[in-house]
mmCIF file with all atom_site columns, N, CA and C in Angstrom:
data_model
loop_
_atom_site.group_PDB
_atom_site.id
_atom_site.type_symbol
_atom_site.label_atom_id
_atom_site.label_alt_id
_atom_site.label_comp_id
_atom_site.label_asym_id
_atom_site.label_entity_id
_atom_site.label_seq_id
_atom_site.pdbx_PDB_ins_code
_atom_site.Cartn_x
_atom_site.Cartn_y
_atom_site.Cartn_z
_atom_site.occupancy
_atom_site.B_iso_or_equiv
_atom_site.pdbx_formal_charge
_atom_site.auth_seq_id
_atom_site.auth_comp_id
_atom_site.auth_asym_id
_atom_site.auth_atom_id
_atom_site.pdbx_PDB_model_num
ATOM 1   N N  . UNK X 1 1  ? 7.399   40.862  0.515   1.00 0.00 ? 212 UNK X N  1
ATOM 2   C CA . UNK X 1 1  ? 7.685   39.454  0.286   1.00 0.00 ? 212 UNK X CA 1
ATOM 3   C C  . UNK X 1 1  ? 6.372   38.697  0.179   1.00 0.00 ? 212 UNK X C  1
ATOM 4   N N  . UNK X 1 2  ? 6.204   37.957  -0.890  1.00 0.00 ? 213 UNK X N  1
ATOM 5   C CA . UNK X 1 2  ? 4.966   37.217  -1.123  1.00 0.00 ? 213 UNK X CA 1
ATOM 6   C C  . UNK X 1 2  ? 4.996   35.892  -0.376  1.00 0.00 ? 213 UNK X C  1
ATOM 7   N N  . UNK X 1 3  ? 3.844   35.511  0.148   1.00 0.00 ? 214 UNK X N  1
ATOM 8   C CA . UNK X 1 3  ? 3.764   34.218  0.830   1.00 0.00 ? 214 UNK X CA 1
ATOM 9   C C  . UNK X 1 3  ? 3.493   33.124  -0.193  1.00 0.00 ? 214 UNK X C  1
ATOM 10  N N  . UNK X 1 4  ? 3.866   31.867  0.121   1.00 0.00 ? 215 UNK X N  1
ATOM 11  C CA . UNK X 1 4  ? 3.629   30.767  -0.826  1.00 0.00 ? 215 UNK X CA 1
ATOM 12  C C  . UNK X 1 4  ? 2.141   30.546  -1.027  1.00 0.00 ? 215 UNK X C  1
ATOM 13  N N  . UNK X 1 5  ? 1.768   29.983  -2.154  1.00 0.00 ? 216 UNK X N  1
ATOM 14  C CA . UNK X 1 5  ? 0.344   29.703  -2.392  1.00 0.00 ? 216 UNK X CA 1
ATOM 15  C C  . UNK X 1 5  ? -0.211  28.755  -1.332  1.00 0.00 ? 216 UNK X C  1
ATOM 16  N N  . UNK X 1 6  ? -1.502  28.887  -1.007  1.00 0.00 ? 217 UNK X N  1
ATOM 17  C CA . UNK X 1 6  ? -2.109  28.026  0.025   1.00 0.00 ? 217 UNK X CA 1
ATOM 18  C C  . UNK X 1 6  ? -1.953  26.539  -0.255  1.00 0.00 ? 217 UNK X C  1
ATOM 19  N N  . UNK X 1 7  ? -1.954  26.118  -1.501  1.00 0.00 ? 218 UNK X N  1
ATOM 20  C CA . UNK X 1 7  ? -1.824  24.693  -1.824  1.00 0.00 ? 218 UNK X CA 1
ATOM 21  C C  . UNK X 1 7  ? -0.490  24.147  -1.351  1.00 0.00 ? 218 UNK X C  1
ATOM 22  N N  . UNK X 1 8  ? 0.556   24.955  -1.441  1.00 0.00 ? 219 UNK X N  1
ATOM 23  C CA . UNK X 1 8  ? 1.877   24.514  -0.990  1.00 0.00 ? 219 UNK X CA 1
ATOM 24  C C  . UNK X 1 8  ? 1.887   24.363  0.519   1.00 0.00 ? 219 UNK X C  1
ATOM 25  N N  . UNK X 1 9  ? 1.273   25.292  1.221   1.00 0.00 ? 220 UNK X N  1
ATOM 26  C CA . UNK X 1 9  ? 1.203   25.192  2.675   1.00 0.00 ? 220 UNK X CA 1
ATOM 27  C C  . UNK X 1 9  ? 0.407   23.961  3.088   1.00 0.00 ? 220 UNK X C  1
ATOM 28  N N  . UNK X 1 10 ? -0.685  23.685  2.398   1.00 0.00 ? 221 UNK X N  1
ATOM 29  C CA . UNK X 1 10 ? -1.523  22.534  2.725   1.00 0.00 ? 221 UNK X CA 1
ATOM 30  C C  . UNK X 1 10 ? -0.773  21.224  2.482   1.00 0.00 ? 221 UNK X C  1
ATOM 31  N N  . UNK X 1 11 ? 0.001   21.147  1.426   1.00 0.00 ? 222 UNK X N  1
ATOM 32  C CA . UNK X 1 11 ? 0.731   19.921  1.110   1.00 0.00 ? 222 UNK X CA 1
ATOM 33  C C  . UNK X 1 11 ? 1.752   19.597  2.186   1.00 0.00 ? 222 UNK X C  1
ATOM 34  N N  . UNK X 1 12 ? 2.331   20.604  2.792   1.00 0.00 ? 223 UNK X N  1
ATOM 35  C CA . UNK X 1 12 ? 3.310   20.373  3.857   1.00 0.00 ? 223 UNK X CA 1
ATOM 36  C C  . UNK X 1 12 ? 2.633   19.976  5.157   1.00 0.00 ? 223 UNK X C  1
ATOM 37  N N  . UNK X 1 13 ? 1.410   20.439  5.377   1.00 0.00 ? 224 UNK X N  1
ATOM 38  C CA . UNK X 1 13 ? 0.717   20.194  6.634   1.00 0.00 ? 224 UNK X CA 1
ATOM 39  C C  . UNK X 1 13 ? 0.124   18.792  6.701   1.00 0.00 ? 224 UNK X C  1
ATOM 40  N N  . UNK X 1 14 ? -0.247  18.216  5.570   1.00 0.00 ? 225 UNK X N  1
ATOM 41  C CA . UNK X 1 14 ? -0.897  16.910  5.551   1.00 0.00 ? 225 UNK X CA 1
ATOM 42  C C  . UNK X 1 14 ? 0.036   15.894  4.893   1.00 0.00 ? 225 UNK X C  1
ATOM 43  N N  . UNK X 1 15 ? 0.427   14.833  5.612   1.00 0.00 ? 226 UNK X N  1
ATOM 44  C CA . UNK X 1 15 ? 1.301   13.835  4.992   1.00 0.00 ? 226 UNK X CA 1
ATOM 45  C C  . UNK X 1 15 ? 0.576   13.103  3.871   1.00 0.00 ? 226 UNK X C  1
ATOM 46  N N  . UNK X 1 16 ? 1.311   12.761  2.849   1.00 0.00 ? 227 UNK X N  1
ATOM 47  C CA . UNK X 1 16 ? 0.743   12.058  1.697   1.00 0.00 ? 227 UNK X CA 1
ATOM 48  C C  . UNK X 1 16 ? 0.752   10.564  1.983   1.00 0.00 ? 227 UNK X C  1
ATOM 49  N N  . UNK X 1 17 ? -0.375  9.927   1.762   1.00 0.00 ? 228 UNK X N  1
ATOM 50  C CA . UNK X 1 17 ? -0.487  8.480   1.926   1.00 0.00 ? 228 UNK X CA 1
ATOM 51  C C  . UNK X 1 17 ? -0.450  7.860   0.547   1.00 0.00 ? 228 UNK X C  1
ATOM 52  N N  . UNK X 1 18 ? 0.621   7.139   0.269   1.00 0.00 ? 229 UNK X N  1
ATOM 53  C CA . UNK X 1 18 ? 0.742   6.493   -1.031  1.00 0.00 ? 229 UNK X CA 1
ATOM 54  C C  . UNK X 1 18 ? -0.140  5.257   -1.073  1.00 0.00 ? 229 UNK X C  1
ATOM 55  N N  . UNK X 1 19 ? -1.020  5.213   -2.047  1.00 0.00 ? 230 UNK X N  1
ATOM 56  C CA . UNK X 1 19 ? -1.904  4.073   -2.232  1.00 0.00 ? 230 UNK X CA 1
ATOM 57  C C  . UNK X 1 19 ? -1.527  3.361   -3.511  1.00 0.00 ? 230 UNK X C  1
ATOM 58  N N  . UNK X 1 20 ? -1.390  2.050   -3.422  1.00 0.00 ? 231 UNK X N  1
ATOM 59  C CA . UNK X 1 20 ? -0.994  1.235   -4.566  1.00 0.00 ? 231 UNK X CA 1
ATOM 60  C C  . UNK X 1 20 ? -2.187  0.443   -5.083  1.00 0.00 ? 231 UNK X C  1
ATOM 61  N N  . UNK X 1 21 ? -2.192  0.196   -6.370  1.00 0.00 ? 232 UNK X N  1
ATOM 62  C CA . UNK X 1 21 ? -3.210  -0.660  -6.965  1.00 0.00 ? 232 UNK X CA 1
ATOM 63  C C  . UNK X 1 21 ? -2.752  -2.117  -6.847  1.00 0.00 ? 232 UNK X C  1
ATOM 64  N N  . UNK X 1 22 ? -3.671  -3.035  -7.075  1.00 0.00 ? 233 UNK X N  1
ATOM 65  C CA . UNK X 1 22 ? -3.318  -4.455  -7.053  1.00 0.00 ? 233 UNK X CA 1
ATOM 66  C C  . UNK X 1 22 ? -2.239  -4.765  -8.095  1.00 0.00 ? 233 UNK X C  1
ATOM 67  N N  . UNK X 1 23 ? -2.350  -4.259  -9.338  1.00 0.00 ? 234 UNK X N  1
ATOM 68  C CA . UNK X 1 23 ? -1.274  -4.530  -10.303 1.00 0.00 ? 234 UNK X CA 1
ATOM 69  C C  . UNK X 1 23 ? 0.097   -3.989  -9.860  1.00 0.00 ? 234 UNK X C  1
ATOM 70  N N  . UNK X 1 24 ? 0.122   -2.861  -9.168  1.00 0.00 ? 235 UNK X N  1
ATOM 71  C CA . UNK X 1 24 ? 1.392   -2.341  -8.665  1.00 0.00 ? 235 UNK X CA 1
ATOM 72  C C  . UNK X 1 24 ? 1.974   -3.265  -7.597  1.00 0.00 ? 235 UNK X C  1
ATOM 73  N N  . UNK X 1 25 ? 1.129   -3.785  -6.719  1.00 0.00 ? 236 UNK X N  1
ATOM 74  C CA . UNK X 1 25 ? 1.589   -4.720  -5.688  1.00 0.00 ? 236 UNK X CA 1
ATOM 75  C C  . UNK X 1 25 ? 2.040   -6.024  -6.343  1.00 0.00 ? 236 UNK X C  1
ATOM 76  N N  . UNK X 1 26 ? 1.320   -6.463  -7.353  1.00 0.00 ? 237 UNK X N  1
ATOM 77  C CA . UNK X 1 26 ? 1.714   -7.671  -8.085  1.00 0.00 ? 237 UNK X CA 1
ATOM 78  C C  . UNK X 1 26 ? 3.126   -7.514  -8.641  1.00 0.00 ? 237 UNK X C  1
ATOM 79  N N  . UNK X 1 27 ? 3.405   -6.361  -9.218  1.00 0.00 ? 238 UNK X N  1
ATOM 80  C CA . UNK X 1 27 ? 4.719   -6.121  -9.812  1.00 0.00 ? 238 UNK X CA 1
ATOM 81  C C  . UNK X 1 27 ? 5.799   -6.049  -8.740  1.00 0.00 ? 238 UNK X C  1
ATOM 82  N N  . UNK X 1 28 ? 5.507   -5.391  -7.628  1.00 0.00 ? 239 UNK X N  1
ATOM 83  C CA . UNK X 1 28 ? 6.515   -5.249  -6.574  1.00 0.00 ? 239 UNK X CA 1
ATOM 84  C C  . UNK X 1 28 ? 6.838   -6.567  -5.897  1.00 0.00 ? 239 UNK X C  1
ATOM 85  N N  . UNK X 1 29 ? 5.814   -7.417  -5.721  1.00 0.00 ? 240 UNK X N  1
ATOM 86  C CA . UNK X 1 29 ? 6.036   -8.706  -5.062  1.00 0.00 ? 240 UNK X CA 1
ATOM 87  C C  . UNK X 1 29 ? 6.333   -9.818  -6.060  1.00 0.00 ? 240 UNK X C  1
ATOM 88  N N  . UNK X 1 30 ? 6.171   -9.531  -7.326  1.00 0.00 ? 241 UNK X N  1
ATOM 89  C CA . UNK X 1 30 ? 6.331   -10.519 -8.392  1.00 0.00 ? 241 UNK X CA 1
ATOM 90  C C  . UNK X 1 30 ? 5.433   -11.730 -8.133  1.00 0.00 ? 241 UNK X C  1
ATOM 91  N N  . UNK X 1 31 ? 4.168   -11.419 -7.861  1.00 0.00 ? 242 UNK X N  1
ATOM 92  C CA . UNK X 1 31 ? 3.147   -12.430 -7.619  1.00 0.00 ? 242 UNK X CA 1
ATOM 93  C C  . UNK X 1 31 ? 2.013   -12.232 -8.601  1.00 0.00 ? 242 UNK X C  1
ATOM 94  N N  . UNK X 1 32 ? 1.213   -13.255 -8.767  1.00 0.00 ? 243 UNK X N  1
ATOM 95  C CA . UNK X 1 32 ? 0.044   -13.169 -9.622  1.00 0.00 ? 243 UNK X CA 1
ATOM 96  C C  . UNK X 1 32 ? -1.116  -12.492 -8.915  1.00 0.00 ? 243 UNK X C  1
ATOM 97  N N  . UNK X 1 33 ? -2.134  -12.174 -9.710  1.00 0.00 ? 244 UNK X N  1
ATOM 98  C CA . UNK X 1 33 ? -3.308  -11.483 -9.200  1.00 0.00 ? 244 UNK X CA 1
ATOM 99  C C  . UNK X 1 33 ? -4.007  -12.271 -8.087  1.00 0.00 ? 244 UNK X C  1
ATOM 100 N N  . UNK X 1 34 ? -4.217  -13.554 -8.288  1.00 0.00 ? 245 UNK X N  1
ATOM 101 C CA . UNK X 1 34 ? -4.932  -14.342 -7.280  1.00 0.00 ? 245 UNK X CA 1
ATOM 102 C C  . UNK X 1 34 ? -4.122  -14.452 -5.987  1.00 0.00 ? 245 UNK X C  1
ATOM 103 N N  . UNK X 1 35 ? -2.809  -14.514 -6.077  1.00 0.00 ? 246 UNK X N  1
ATOM 104 C CA . UNK X 1 35 ? -1.975  -14.576 -4.865  1.00 0.00 ? 246 UNK X CA 1
ATOM 105 C C  . UNK X 1 35 ? -2.101  -13.290 -4.058  1.00 0.00 ? 246 UNK X C  1
ATOM 106 N N  . UNK X 1 36 ? -2.114  -12.146 -4.738  1.00 0.00 ? 247 UNK X N  1
ATOM 107 C CA . UNK X 1 36 ? -2.261  -10.871 -4.027  1.00 0.00 ? 247 UNK X CA 1
ATOM 108 C C  . UNK X 1 36 ? -3.643  -10.790 -3.394  1.00 0.00 ? 247 UNK X C  1
ATOM 109 N N  . UNK X 1 37 ? -4.680  -11.178 -4.132  1.00 0.00 ? 248 UNK X N  1
ATOM 110 C CA . UNK X 1 37 ? -6.025  -11.147 -3.557  1.00 0.00 ? 248 UNK X CA 1
ATOM 111 C C  . UNK X 1 37 ? -6.163  -12.135 -2.397  1.00 0.00 ? 248 UNK X C  1
ATOM 112 N N  . UNK X 1 38 ? -5.450  -13.252 -2.417  1.00 0.00 ? 249 UNK X N  1
ATOM 113 C CA . UNK X 1 38 ? -5.443  -14.177 -1.276  1.00 0.00 ? 249 UNK X CA 1
ATOM 114 C C  . UNK X 1 38 ? -4.837  -13.502 -0.044  1.00 0.00 ? 249 UNK X C  1
ATOM 115 N N  . UNK X 1 39 ? -3.753  -12.762 -0.236  1.00 0.00 ? 250 UNK X N  1
ATOM 116 C CA . UNK X 1 39 ? -3.136  -12.031 0.875   1.00 0.00 ? 250 UNK X CA 1
ATOM 117 C C  . UNK X 1 39 ? -4.111  -10.995 1.442   1.00 0.00 ? 250 UNK X C  1
ATOM 118 N N  . UNK X 1 40 ? -4.854  -10.330 0.574   1.00 0.00 ? 251 UNK X N  1
ATOM 119 C CA . UNK X 1 40 ? -5.833  -9.338  1.021   1.00 0.00 ? 251 UNK X CA 1
ATOM 120 C C  . UNK X 1 40 ? -6.994  -10.021 1.736   1.00 0.00 ? 251 UNK X C  1
ATOM 121 N N  . UNK X 1 41 ? -7.489  -11.112 1.171   1.00 0.00 ? 252 UNK X N  1
ATOM 122 C CA . UNK X 1 41 ? -8.635  -11.827 1.740   1.00 0.00 ? 252 UNK X CA 1
ATOM 123 C C  . UNK X 1 41 ? -8.331  -12.370 3.129   1.00 0.00 ? 252 UNK X C  1
ATOM 124 N N  . UNK X 1 42 ? -7.111  -12.884 3.321   1.00 0.00 ? 253 UNK X N  1
ATOM 125 C CA . UNK X 1 42 ? -6.733  -13.477 4.606   1.00 0.00 ? 253 UNK X CA 1
ATOM 126 C C  . UNK X 1 42 ? -6.264  -12.436 5.619   1.00 0.00 ? 253 UNK X C  1
ATOM 127 N N  . UNK X 1 43 ? -6.173  -11.178 5.207   1.00 0.00 ? 254 UNK X N  1
ATOM 128 C CA . UNK X 1 43 ? -5.784  -10.125 6.134   1.00 0.00 ? 254 UNK X CA 1
ATOM 129 C C  . UNK X 1 43 ? -4.288  -10.007 6.344   1.00 0.00 ? 254 UNK X C  1
ATOM 130 N N  . UNK X 1 44 ? -3.502  -10.765 5.587   1.00 0.00 ? 255 UNK X N  1
ATOM 131 C CA . UNK X 1 44 ? -2.047  -10.663 5.712   1.00 0.00 ? 255 UNK X CA 1
ATOM 132 C C  . UNK X 1 44 ? -1.533  -9.337  5.161   1.00 0.00 ? 255 UNK X C  1
ATOM 133 N N  . UNK X 1 45 ? -2.280  -8.782  4.213   1.00 0.00 ? 256 UNK X N  1
ATOM 134 C CA . UNK X 1 45 ? -1.930  -7.509  3.594   1.00 0.00 ? 256 UNK X CA 1
ATOM 135 C C  . UNK X 1 45 ? -3.140  -6.595  3.738   1.00 0.00 ? 256 UNK X C  1
ATOM 136 N N  . UNK X 1 46 ? -2.952  -5.472  4.407   1.00 0.00 ? 257 UNK X N  1
ATOM 137 C CA . UNK X 1 46 ? -4.046  -4.533  4.661   1.00 0.00 ? 257 UNK X CA 1
ATOM 138 C C  . UNK X 1 46 ? -4.387  -3.743  3.407   1.00 0.00 ? 257 UNK X C  1
ATOM 139 N N  . UNK X 1 47 ? -5.665  -3.383  3.297   1.00 0.00 ? 258 UNK X N  1
ATOM 140 C CA . UNK X 1 47 ? -6.102  -2.585  2.152   1.00 0.00 ? 258 UNK X CA 1
ATOM 141 C C  . UNK X 1 47 ? -7.328  -1.780  2.537   1.00 0.00 ? 258 UNK X C  1
ATOM 142 N N  . UNK X 1 48 ? -7.668  -0.851  1.662   1.00 0.00 ? 259 UNK X N  1
ATOM 143 C CA . UNK X 1 48 ? -8.905  -0.097  1.810   1.00 0.00 ? 259 UNK X CA 1
ATOM 144 C C  . UNK X 1 48 ? -9.679  -0.217  0.503   1.00 0.00 ? 259 UNK X C  1
ATOM 145 N N  . UNK X 1 49 ? -10.974 -0.026  0.586   1.00 0.00 ? 260 UNK X N  1
ATOM 146 C CA . UNK X 1 49 ? -11.814 -0.067  -0.603  1.00 0.00 ? 260 UNK X CA 1
ATOM 147 C C  . UNK X 1 49 ? -12.389 1.325   -0.819  1.00 0.00 ? 260 UNK X C  1
ATOM 148 N N  . UNK X 1 50 ? -12.228 1.830   -2.021  1.00 0.00 ? 261 UNK X N  1
ATOM 149 C CA . UNK X 1 50 ? -12.785 3.123   -2.412  1.00 0.00 ? 261 UNK X CA 1
ATOM 150 C C  . UNK X 1 50 ? -13.760 2.850   -3.547  1.00 0.00 ? 261 UNK X C  1
ATOM 151 N N  . UNK X 1 51 ? -15.033 2.801   -3.224  1.00 0.00 ? 262 UNK X N  1
ATOM 152 C CA . UNK X 1 51 ? -16.023 2.393   -4.223  1.00 0.00 ? 262 UNK X CA 1
ATOM 153 C C  . UNK X 1 51 ? -15.792 0.933   -4.548  1.00 0.00 ? 262 UNK X C  1
ATOM 154 N N  . UNK X 1 52 ? -15.481 0.653   -5.804  1.00 0.00 ? 263 UNK X N  1
ATOM 155 C CA . UNK X 1 52 ? -15.177 -0.720  -6.214  1.00 0.00 ? 263 UNK X CA 1
ATOM 156 C C  . UNK X 1 52 ? -13.682 -0.964  -6.316  1.00 0.00 ? 263 UNK X C  1
ATOM 157 N N  . UNK X 1 53 ? -12.901 0.060   -6.055  1.00 0.00 ? 264 UNK X N  1
ATOM 158 C CA . UNK X 1 53 ? -11.448 -0.046  -6.209  1.00 0.00 ? 264 UNK X CA 1
ATOM 159 C C  . UNK X 1 53 ? -10.788 -0.458  -4.902  1.00 0.00 ? 264 UNK X C  1
ATOM 160 N N  . UNK X 1 54 ? -9.843  -1.359  -4.994  1.00 0.00 ? 265 UNK X N  1
ATOM 161 C CA . UNK X 1 54 ? -9.063  -1.811  -3.838  1.00 0.00 ? 265 UNK X CA 1
ATOM 162 C C  . UNK X 1 54 ? -7.717  -1.112  -3.888  1.00 0.00 ? 265 UNK X C  1
ATOM 163 N N  . UNK X 1 55 ? -7.302  -0.509  -2.780  1.00 0.00 ? 266 UNK X N  1
ATOM 164 C CA . UNK X 1 55 ? -6.011  0.168   -2.706  1.00 0.00 ? 266 UNK X CA 1
ATOM 165 C C  . UNK X 1 55 ? -5.254  -0.322  -1.483  1.00 0.00 ? 266 UNK X C  1
ATOM 166 N N  . UNK X 1 56 ? -3.950  -0.480  -1.657  1.00 0.00 ? 267 UNK X N  1
ATOM 167 C CA . UNK X 1 56 ? -3.080  -0.964  -0.595  1.00 0.00 ? 267 UNK X CA 1
ATOM 168 C C  . UNK X 1 56 ? -2.139  0.177   -0.218  1.00 0.00 ? 267 UNK X C  1
ATOM 169 N N  . UNK X 1 57 ? -2.189  0.616   1.036   1.00 0.00 ? 268 UNK X N  1
ATOM 170 C CA . UNK X 1 57 ? -1.236  1.654   1.451   1.00 0.00 ? 268 UNK X CA 1
ATOM 171 C C  . UNK X 1 57 ? 0.193   1.129   1.327   1.00 0.00 ? 268 UNK X C  1
ATOM 172 N N  . UNK X 1 58 ? 1.096   1.958   0.828   1.00 0.00 ? 269 UNK X N  1
ATOM 173 C CA . UNK X 1 58 ? 2.495   1.554   0.672   1.00 0.00 ? 269 UNK X CA 1
ATOM 174 C C  . UNK X 1 58 ? 3.068   1.096   2.006   1.00 0.00 ? 269 UNK X C  1
ATOM 175 N N  . UNK X 1 59 ? 2.652   1.715   3.075   1.00 0.00 ? 270 UNK X N  1
ATOM 176 C CA . UNK X 1 59 ? 3.127   1.339   4.414   1.00 0.00 ? 270 UNK X CA 1
ATOM 177 C C  . UNK X 1 59 ? 2.679   -0.088  4.765   1.00 0.00 ? 270 UNK X C  1
ATOM 178 N N  . UNK X 1 60 ? 1.469   -0.467  4.348   1.00 0.00 ? 271 UNK X N  1
ATOM 179 C CA . UNK X 1 60 ? 0.982   -1.825  4.609   1.00 0.00 ? 271 UNK X CA 1
ATOM 180 C C  . UNK X 1 60 ? 1.829   -2.853  3.876   1.00 0.00 ? 271 UNK X C  1
ATOM 181 N N  . UNK X 1 61 ? 2.244   -2.512  2.661   1.00 0.00 ? 272 UNK X N  1
ATOM 182 C CA . UNK X 1 61 ? 3.102   -3.424  1.901   1.00 0.00 ? 272 UNK X CA 1
ATOM 183 C C  . UNK X 1 61 ? 4.467   -3.554  2.578   1.00 0.00 ? 272 UNK X C  1
ATOM 184 N N  . UNK X 1 62 ? 5.010   -2.437  3.025   1.00 0.00 ? 273 UNK X N  1
ATOM 185 C CA . UNK X 1 62 ? 6.290   -2.456  3.733   1.00 0.00 ? 273 UNK X CA 1
ATOM 186 C C  . UNK X 1 62 ? 6.184   -3.282  5.014   1.00 0.00 ? 273 UNK X C  1
ATOM 187 N N  . UNK X 1 63 ? 5.109   -3.086  5.775   1.00 0.00 ? 274 UNK X N  1
ATOM 188 C CA . UNK X 1 63 ? 4.906   -3.847  7.014   1.00 0.00 ? 274 UNK X CA 1
ATOM 189 C C  . UNK X 1 63 ? 4.774   -5.340  6.726   1.00 0.00 ? 274 UNK X C  1
ATOM 190 N N  . UNK X 1 64 ? 4.065   -5.688  5.658   1.00 0.00 ? 275 UNK X N  1
ATOM 191 C CA . UNK X 1 64 ? 3.905   -7.090  5.270   1.00 0.00 ? 275 UNK X CA 1
ATOM 192 C C  . UNK X 1 64 ? 5.267   -7.714  4.958   1.00 0.00 ? 275 UNK X C  1
ATOM 193 N N  . UNK X 1 65 ? 6.089   -7.009  4.208   1.00 0.00 ? 276 UNK X N  1
ATOM 194 C CA . UNK X 1 65 ? 7.411   -7.528  3.838   1.00 0.00 ? 276 UNK X CA 1
ATOM 195 C C  . UNK X 1 65 ? 8.271   -7.716  5.076   1.00 0.00 ? 276 UNK X C  1
ATOM 196 N N  . UNK X 1 66 ? 8.262   -6.742  5.979   1.00 0.00 ? 277 UNK X N  1
ATOM 197 C CA . UNK X 1 66 ? 9.059   -6.856  7.208   1.00 0.00 ? 277 UNK X CA 1
ATOM 198 C C  . UNK X 1 66 ? 8.573   -8.029  8.073   1.00 0.00 ? 277 UNK X C  1
ATOM 199 N N  . UNK X 1 67 ? 7.264   -8.207  8.156   1.00 0.00 ? 278 UNK X N  1
ATOM 200 C CA . UNK X 1 67 ? 6.716   -9.323  8.939   1.00 0.00 ? 278 UNK X CA 1
ATOM 201 C C  . UNK X 1 67 ? 7.150   -10.658 8.344   1.00 0.00 ? 278 UNK X C  1
ATOM 202 N N  . UNK X 1 68 ? 7.125   -10.769 7.025   1.00 0.00 ? 279 UNK X N  1
ATOM 203 C CA . UNK X 1 68 ? 7.550   -12.022 6.376   1.00 0.00 ? 279 UNK X CA 1
ATOM 204 C C  . UNK X 1 68 ? 9.039   -12.266 6.576   1.00 0.00 ? 279 UNK X C  1
ATOM 205 N N  . UNK X 1 69 ? 9.841   -11.210 6.534   1.00 0.00 ? 280 UNK X N  1
ATOM 206 C CA . UNK X 1 69 ? 11.273  -11.359 6.784   1.00 0.00 ? 280 UNK X CA 1
ATOM 207 C C  . UNK X 1 69 ? 11.533  -11.851 8.205   1.00 0.00 ? 280 UNK X C  1
ATOM 208 N N  . UNK X 1 70 ? 10.785  -11.317 9.174   1.00 0.00 ? 281 UNK X N  1
ATOM 209 C CA . UNK X 1 70 ? 10.943  -11.744 10.558  1.00 0.00 ? 281 UNK X CA 1
ATOM 210 C C  . UNK X 1 70 ? 10.504  -13.198 10.724  1.00 0.00 ? 281 UNK X C  1
ATOM 211 N N  . UNK X 1 71 ? 9.417   -13.604 10.044  1.00 0.00 ? 282 UNK X N  1
ATOM 212 C CA . UNK X 1 71 ? 8.962   -14.991 10.112  1.00 0.00 ? 282 UNK X CA 1
ATOM 213 C C  . UNK X 1 71 ? 10.020  -15.935 9.562   1.00 0.00 ? 282 UNK X C  1
ATOM 214 N N  . UNK X 1 72 ? 10.598  -15.566 8.438   1.00 0.00 ? 283 UNK X N  1
ATOM 215 C CA . UNK X 1 72 ? 11.600  -16.423 7.799   1.00 0.00 ? 283 UNK X CA 1
ATOM 216 C C  . UNK X 1 72 ? 12.887  -16.493 8.608   1.00 0.00 ? 283 UNK X C  1
ATOM 217 N N  . UNK X 1 73 ? 13.190  -15.422 9.356   1.00 0.00 ? 284 UNK X N  1
ATOM 218 C CA . UNK X 1 73 ? 14.400  -15.399 10.174  1.00 0.00 ? 284 UNK X CA 1
ATOM 219 C C  . UNK X 1 73 ? 14.239  -16.238 11.434  1.00 0.00 ? 284 UNK X C  1
ATOM 220 N N  . UNK X 1 74 ? 12.990  -16.424 11.881  1.00 0.00 ? 285 UNK X N  1
ATOM 221 C CA . UNK X 1 74 ? 12.743  -17.156 13.132  1.00 0.00 ? 285 UNK X CA 1
ATOM 222 C C  . UNK X 1 74 ? 12.864  -18.657 12.941  1.00 0.00 ? 285 UNK X C  1
#
């Protein structure tokens, strides 16, 4: 019986972190570019910088949405 290729084993061992671009976040939130960058600048939406590229973890976007829903419910 052959074992699976090492790449398959590695993919299962390390969780995938989905990173979104600013245009993807713009589309999901239906906001303009400057509004998304304002959220990033003020720290309301977490992001990482890779070289000159800004990436937003999908989890950060989900957390931001949940926080806003809780604010609006209060």
